[in-house]
Every structure is written in structure tokens, then in C-alpha cells.
Coordinates of C-alpha atoms in Angstrom, one line a residue:
E29 CA -10.6 5.4 7.3
F30 CA -10.3 2.0 5.9
K31 CA -7.3 1.0 3.7
L32 CA -7.1 -2.3 1.8
K33 CA -3.5 -3.3 1.3
F34 CA -2.0 -6.1 -0.9
E35 CA 1.5 -7.4 -0.6
T36 CA 3.5 -9.8 -2.8
R37 CA 6.9 -11.3 -2.6
W38 CA 9.3 -12.2 -5.4
Y39 CA 10.2 -15.9 -5.4
Q40 CA 12.5 -16.2 -8.4
S41 CA 12.8 -19.7 -9.7
I42 CA 14.3 -19.9 -13.2
E43 CA 12.6 -17.0 -15.0
S44 CA 13.5 -13.4 -14.0
D45 CA 10.8 -11.6 -16.0
W46 CA 8.5 -9.4 -13.9
F47 CA 5.5 -11.0 -15.6
S48 CA 6.5 -14.6 -14.8
S49 CA 4.9 -16.7 -12.1
N50 CA 7.4 -15.8 -9.4
W51 CA 5.1 -13.9 -7.1
S52 CA 3.7 -15.1 -3.8
C53 CA 0.2 -14.1 -4.9
P54 CA -1.3 -15.5 -8.2
F55 CA -1.5 -12.1 -9.8
H56 CA 1.1 -9.7 -11.0
P57 CA 1.6 -6.6 -8.9
D58 CA -0.3 -3.4 -9.7
I59 CA -0.6 0.2 -8.4
N60 CA -2.3 -1.2 -5.2
T61 CA 0.4 -3.7 -4.3
D62 CA 3.4 -3.5 -2.0
V63 CA 6.2 -5.3 -3.6
I64 CA 9.0 -7.0 -1.7
I65 CA 12.0 -8.4 -3.6
E66 CA 14.5 -10.0 -1.2
K67 CA 16.7 -12.1 -3.6
G68 CA 17.5 -12.8 -7.2
S69 CA 17.1 -10.5 -10.1
V70 CA 14.1 -9.0 -11.8
L71 CA 13.9 -8.1 -15.5
I72 CA 11.5 -5.3 -16.6
N73 CA 10.8 -5.0 -20.3
Q74 CA 7.6 -2.8 -20.2
P75 CA 6.0 -0.3 -17.8
V76 CA 5.0 -1.8 -14.4
S77 CA 3.5 -0.2 -11.3
C78 CA 3.2 -0.9 -7.6
R79 CA 2.2 1.0 -4.5
S80 CA 5.6 0.6 -2.8
L81 CA 8.8 -1.3 -3.6
Y82 CA 11.4 -2.8 -1.3
V83 CA 14.5 -4.1 -3.0
A84 CA 17.0 -5.9 -0.6
P85 CA 20.7 -5.2 -1.0
G86 CA 22.3 -7.4 -3.6
V87 CA 19.1 -7.8 -5.7
K88 CA 19.4 -6.8 -9.3
V89 CA 16.5 -4.9 -11.0
I90 CA 17.2 -4.6 -14.7
L91 CA 15.2 -2.1 -16.8
N92 CA 15.5 -2.8 -20.5
A93 CA 14.4 -0.5 -23.3
G94 CA 10.7 0.3 -22.7
G95 CA 10.8 -0.8 -19.0
K96 CA 9.9 1.6 -16.2
I97 CA 8.5 1.4 -12.7
E98 CA 5.7 3.7 -11.4
I99 CA 5.7 3.7 -7.6
K100 CA 2.5 5.3 -6.1
K101 CA 4.0 6.0 -2.6

């Protein structure tokens, strides 16, 4: 069985919005992406999805009204 995996890391600069350009890959994560957030804070204002999610201790994930996270795994 062949599995294609995508991984991206959060590199927060100034903006903390999930849809900003703070990811290690040039695309925003989707249901096929393993997400790694090791520092900073992430603001989610609308539904987002990922295959898996690792959030390091001390990282803030802020879900505003309308924000939710769908994790496939």
C-alpha cells in the first residue's frame, strides 16, 4: 500500500491567522496534511482541516466564532 504524506510547520512571523503565509510549504494545510505547530499562536476564524495536528506545550490555538478544526486521524 502506498501512502502519500504532506507535512507543514507553522513559522509565525507577525500575523497569527491560519490562512496567512506562515507555513513551511506554500499552501495552506488541508485534510491530507500533517500540521506541526511548535511555537507562537494560531488564530482560526473559519473551519480548517488537517490529517493530524501536533501542538507543542505553550502554543496558543485560538478558535473564534465560526472557527473549528477537523482532524482526519
